[in-house]
Tab-separated table of C-alpha atoms in Angstrom:
chain	number	residue	atom	x	y	z
A	1	MET	CA	-5.809	-13.027	-6.611
A	2	THR	CA	-9.601	-12.577	-5.863
A	3	GLU	CA	-11.828	-10.248	-6.799
A	4	GLN	CA	-11.857	-8.765	-3.552
A	5	GLU	CA	-8.113	-8.798	-3.092
A	6	LYS	CA	-7.543	-6.729	-6.788
A	7	MET	CA	-10.500	-4.223	-5.199
A	8	LEU	CA	-8.305	-3.217	-2.281
A	9	ALA	CA	-5.220	-3.384	-4.341
A	10	GLY	CA	-6.432	-1.067	-6.328
A	11	GLU	CA	-6.473	-3.218	-9.569
A	12	LEU	CA	-9.064	-3.462	-12.260
A	13	TYR	CA	-11.910	-6.175	-10.310
A	14	ASP	CA	-15.387	-7.541	-11.420
A	15	CYS	CA	-18.057	-6.505	-8.850
A	16	GLY	CA	-20.186	-9.287	-9.932
A	17	ASP	CA	-17.948	-11.517	-8.055
A	18	THR	CA	-19.917	-13.933	-5.706
A	19	GLU	CA	-17.966	-13.255	-3.034
A	20	LEU	CA	-18.045	-9.241	-3.023
A	21	LEU	CA	-22.011	-9.412	-3.778
A	22	VAL	CA	-22.254	-11.477	-0.595
A	23	GLN	CA	-20.954	-8.866	1.262
A	24	TRP	CA	-22.362	-5.894	-0.714
A	25	HIS	CA	-25.963	-7.603	0.282
A	26	LYS	CA	-24.945	-8.222	3.758
A	27	ALA	CA	-24.394	-4.490	3.957
A	28	LYS	CA	-27.198	-2.861	1.954
A	29	ASP	CA	-29.682	-5.135	4.728
A	30	LEU	CA	-27.477	-3.981	7.819
A	31	ILE	CA	-27.902	0.059	6.360
A	32	ARG	CA	-31.582	-0.534	5.745
A	33	ASP	CA	-32.143	-1.880	9.407
A	34	TYR	CA	-30.043	0.576	10.779
A	35	ASN	CA	-32.032	3.596	8.820
A	36	GLN	CA	-35.687	2.137	9.662
A	37	THR	CA	-34.368	1.669	13.456
A	38	ASN	CA	-36.111	3.986	15.641
A	39	SER	CA	-33.951	7.275	16.349
A	40	ASP	CA	-33.406	6.330	20.388
A	41	ASP	CA	-32.430	2.755	20.249
A	42	SER	CA	-29.115	3.390	20.561
A	43	GLU	CA	-27.880	0.285	21.874
A	44	LYS	CA	-29.815	-1.143	18.543
A	45	LYS	CA	-27.779	1.634	16.447
A	46	GLU	CA	-24.163	0.510	17.629
A	47	ARG	CA	-24.823	-3.087	17.699
A	48	ILE	CA	-25.723	-2.687	13.747
A	49	LEU	CA	-22.829	-0.051	13.243
A	50	SER	CA	-20.181	-2.519	15.176
A	51	GLU	CA	-21.300	-5.317	12.863
A	52	LEU	CA	-21.232	-3.082	9.790
A	53	LEU	CA	-18.074	-1.166	10.113
A	54	GLY	CA	-14.529	-2.396	9.257
A	55	GLY	CA	-13.964	-0.127	12.784
A	56	LYS	CA	-14.740	2.558	15.133
A	57	GLY	CA	-13.510	4.198	18.185
A	58	GLU	CA	-15.481	6.071	20.771
A	59	HIS	CA	-18.833	8.405	20.263
A	60	LEU	CA	-19.606	7.853	17.083
A	61	TRP	CA	-23.170	9.373	16.091
A	62	ILE	CA	-24.539	8.677	12.467
A	63	THR	CA	-27.446	10.245	11.547
A	64	PRO	CA	-29.821	7.926	9.051
A	65	PRO	CA	-30.022	7.770	6.168
A	66	PHE	CA	-27.011	6.722	5.725
A	67	TYR	CA	-25.451	4.781	2.861
A	68	VAL	CA	-22.573	2.479	1.976
A	69	ASP	CA	-21.183	0.351	-0.322
A	70	TYR	CA	-19.402	-2.887	1.939
A	71	GLY	CA	-19.414	-0.870	5.392
A	72	ASN	CA	-16.534	-3.340	6.325
A	73	ASN	CA	-13.658	-0.992	4.405
A	74	ILE	CA	-14.906	1.996	6.931
A	75	TYR	CA	-13.051	3.361	9.976
A	76	PHE	CA	-13.680	6.044	12.200
A	77	GLY	CA	-11.608	7.411	15.554
A	78	ASN	CA	-12.806	8.667	18.268
A	79	ASN	CA	-15.895	11.610	18.329
A	80	CYS	CA	-16.898	11.617	14.965
A	81	GLU	CA	-20.077	12.752	13.792
A	82	VAL	CA	-22.183	11.606	10.310
A	83	ASN	CA	-25.075	13.543	9.370
A	84	MET	CA	-27.875	12.861	7.294
A	85	ASN	CA	-28.131	11.405	4.148
A	86	CYS	CA	-23.842	10.533	3.359
A	87	THR	CA	-23.101	7.982	1.184
A	88	PHE	CA	-19.567	6.430	1.598
A	89	LEU	CA	-18.811	3.934	-1.395
A	90	ASP	CA	-15.710	2.242	0.113
A	91	ASP	CA	-14.793	-0.353	-2.432
A	92	ASN	CA	-11.714	0.497	-0.594
A	93	ILE	CA	-10.454	1.567	2.394
A	94	ILE	CA	-12.140	5.084	3.795
A	95	ARG	CA	-10.385	5.917	7.211
A	96	ILE	CA	-12.077	8.950	9.377
A	97	GLY	CA	-9.634	10.534	12.124
A	98	ASP	CA	-10.592	11.815	15.843
A	99	ASN	CA	-13.219	14.224	15.816
A	100	ALA	CA	-14.349	14.572	12.332
A	101	LEU	CA	-17.524	16.515	11.700
A	102	ILE	CA	-19.479	15.504	8.221
A	103	ALA	CA	-22.463	17.404	7.563
A	104	PRO	CA	-25.097	16.146	5.521
A	105	ASN	CA	-25.450	15.128	2.110
A	106	VAL	CA	-21.373	14.284	1.862
A	107	GLN	CA	-20.067	11.560	-0.493
A	108	ILE	CA	-17.151	9.698	0.093
A	109	TYR	CA	-15.874	7.847	-3.265
A	110	THR	CA	-12.865	5.242	-3.568
A	111	ALA	CA	-14.781	3.760	-6.926
A	112	PHE	CA	-13.870	4.530	-10.229
A	113	HIS	CA	-13.810	3.009	-13.859
A	114	PRO	CA	-11.879	3.047	-16.707
A	115	THR	CA	-13.119	6.349	-19.145
A	116	ASN	CA	-12.930	4.007	-22.332
A	117	ALA	CA	-16.231	1.558	-22.410
A	118	ARG	CA	-14.871	-1.005	-23.926
A	119	ASP	CA	-12.670	-1.451	-21.180
A	120	ARG	CA	-15.258	-1.064	-18.646
A	121	PHE	CA	-18.193	-3.325	-19.989
A	122	GLY	CA	-16.050	-5.725	-22.103
A	123	GLU	CA	-16.860	-7.441	-25.418
A	124	PRO	CA	-21.075	-7.359	-25.590
A	125	LYS	CA	-22.381	-11.620	-24.918
A	126	ASP	CA	-24.361	-13.216	-27.748
A	127	ASP	CA	-27.113	-11.884	-26.589
A	128	GLY	CA	-26.100	-8.261	-26.690
A	129	SER	CA	-25.801	-7.423	-22.833
A	130	PHE	CA	-22.952	-7.265	-20.418
A	131	GLU	CA	-21.218	-8.303	-17.506
A	132	PHE	CA	-21.363	-6.357	-14.468
A	133	CYS	CA	-18.647	-2.970	-15.114
A	134	LYS	CA	-14.873	-3.297	-14.283
A	135	THR	CA	-14.067	-1.591	-11.167
A	136	GLN	CA	-10.627	0.278	-9.635
A	137	THR	CA	-10.620	1.906	-6.127
A	138	ALA	CA	-8.317	4.016	-4.092
A	139	PRO	CA	-8.278	5.112	-0.706
A	140	VAL	CA	-9.335	8.060	0.790
A	141	ILE	CA	-8.101	9.023	4.278
A	142	ILE	CA	-9.068	12.135	6.421
A	143	GLY	CA	-7.216	12.980	9.186
A	144	ASN	CA	-7.904	14.348	13.221
A	145	ASN	CA	-10.397	17.760	13.191
A	146	VAL	CA	-11.769	17.336	10.150
A	147	TRP	CA	-15.263	19.417	9.124
A	148	ILE	CA	-16.246	18.407	6.091
A	149	GLY	CA	-19.356	20.801	4.556
A	150	GLY	CA	-22.674	19.704	3.190
A	151	GLY	CA	-22.473	18.613	0.001
A	152	ALA	CA	-19.194	17.673	-0.453
A	153	ILE	CA	-17.305	15.680	-3.034
A	154	ILE	CA	-14.492	13.684	-1.848
A	155	MET	CA	-12.659	11.811	-5.195
A	156	PRO	CA	-10.767	8.552	-4.614
A	157	GLY	CA	-7.289	8.420	-3.842
A	158	VAL	CA	-7.539	12.061	-1.835
A	159	THR	CA	-5.834	12.288	1.502
A	160	ILE	CA	-7.045	15.073	3.314
A	161	GLY	CA	-4.753	16.176	7.055
A	162	ASN	CA	-5.344	17.149	9.942
A	163	ASN	CA	-7.608	20.630	11.256
A	164	VAL	CA	-9.305	20.731	7.790
A	165	VAL	CA	-12.320	22.649	7.133
A	166	ILE	CA	-13.781	21.941	3.628
A	167	GLY	CA	-16.712	24.220	2.311
A	168	ALA	CA	-20.175	23.240	1.272
A	169	GLY	CA	-20.365	21.894	-2.215
A	170	SER	CA	-16.988	21.296	-2.875
A	171	VAL	CA	-15.197	18.707	-4.827
A	172	VAL	CA	-12.032	17.320	-3.912
A	173	THR	CA	-10.333	16.195	-6.460
A	174	LYS	CA	-6.608	16.872	-4.740
A	175	ASP	CA	-4.578	15.859	-1.162
A	176	ILE	CA	-5.415	18.243	1.023
A	177	PRO	CA	-2.683	19.507	3.769
A	178	ASP	CA	-2.808	19.710	7.183
A	179	ASN	CA	-3.997	23.227	8.970
A	180	VAL	CA	-6.234	24.913	6.095
A	181	ILE	CA	-9.747	26.124	4.875
A	182	VAL	CA	-10.333	24.928	1.317
A	183	TYR	CA	-13.519	25.348	-1.063
A	184	GLY	CA	-14.909	25.256	-4.148
A	185	SER	CA	-15.142	22.789	-7.243
A	186	PRO	CA	-12.214	21.883	-7.513
A	187	CYS	CA	-11.409	22.179	-4.026
A	188	ARG	CA	-8.696	24.966	-3.532
A	189	THR	CA	-6.630	26.602	-0.470
A	190	VAL	CA	-8.612	29.492	0.644
A	191	ARG	CA	-6.430	30.207	3.972
A	192	GLU	CA	-4.503	28.369	6.718
A	193	ASN	CA	-6.500	27.492	9.381
A	194	LYS	CA	-4.544	28.702	12.493
């Protein structure tokens, strides 16, 4: 099993793997180009996003700056807007449904590390240094018609249902059902969203 296959399967993997680093550097170069593209050059931005992302529907708007790990594990539906300064750590799949509204400074994480330092880094080398830390992943799935408020953090493995509103500054650690308004740290349901 390759390190990429382990990564997508949620197993411990080595993010210092050569194949993964090639993809990581390519994404960093593409996102740098996207973030430095003139604001009104929609043709160039469209070209970059088509190369960067795993898939996207019609009418995607991402306001720079935008940050990703690999990019190719991110999938958008139709009519999605991502505001400035969002970070998507797509070491596993991030799938976002139609009509998503993602406010500034939202962070979506699919990667996490073992809590035990020895499991994270292994044994030190002869010179005292360590390899890249070991990582695990879990996908994040976001339904249709979801609004994620500014500064919210979505943790690995979370599924968010349809017609959900997540309040600003929330930390989403567990799945959220359809048709609710949630907020807080940790995020809790406050009422139905009719």
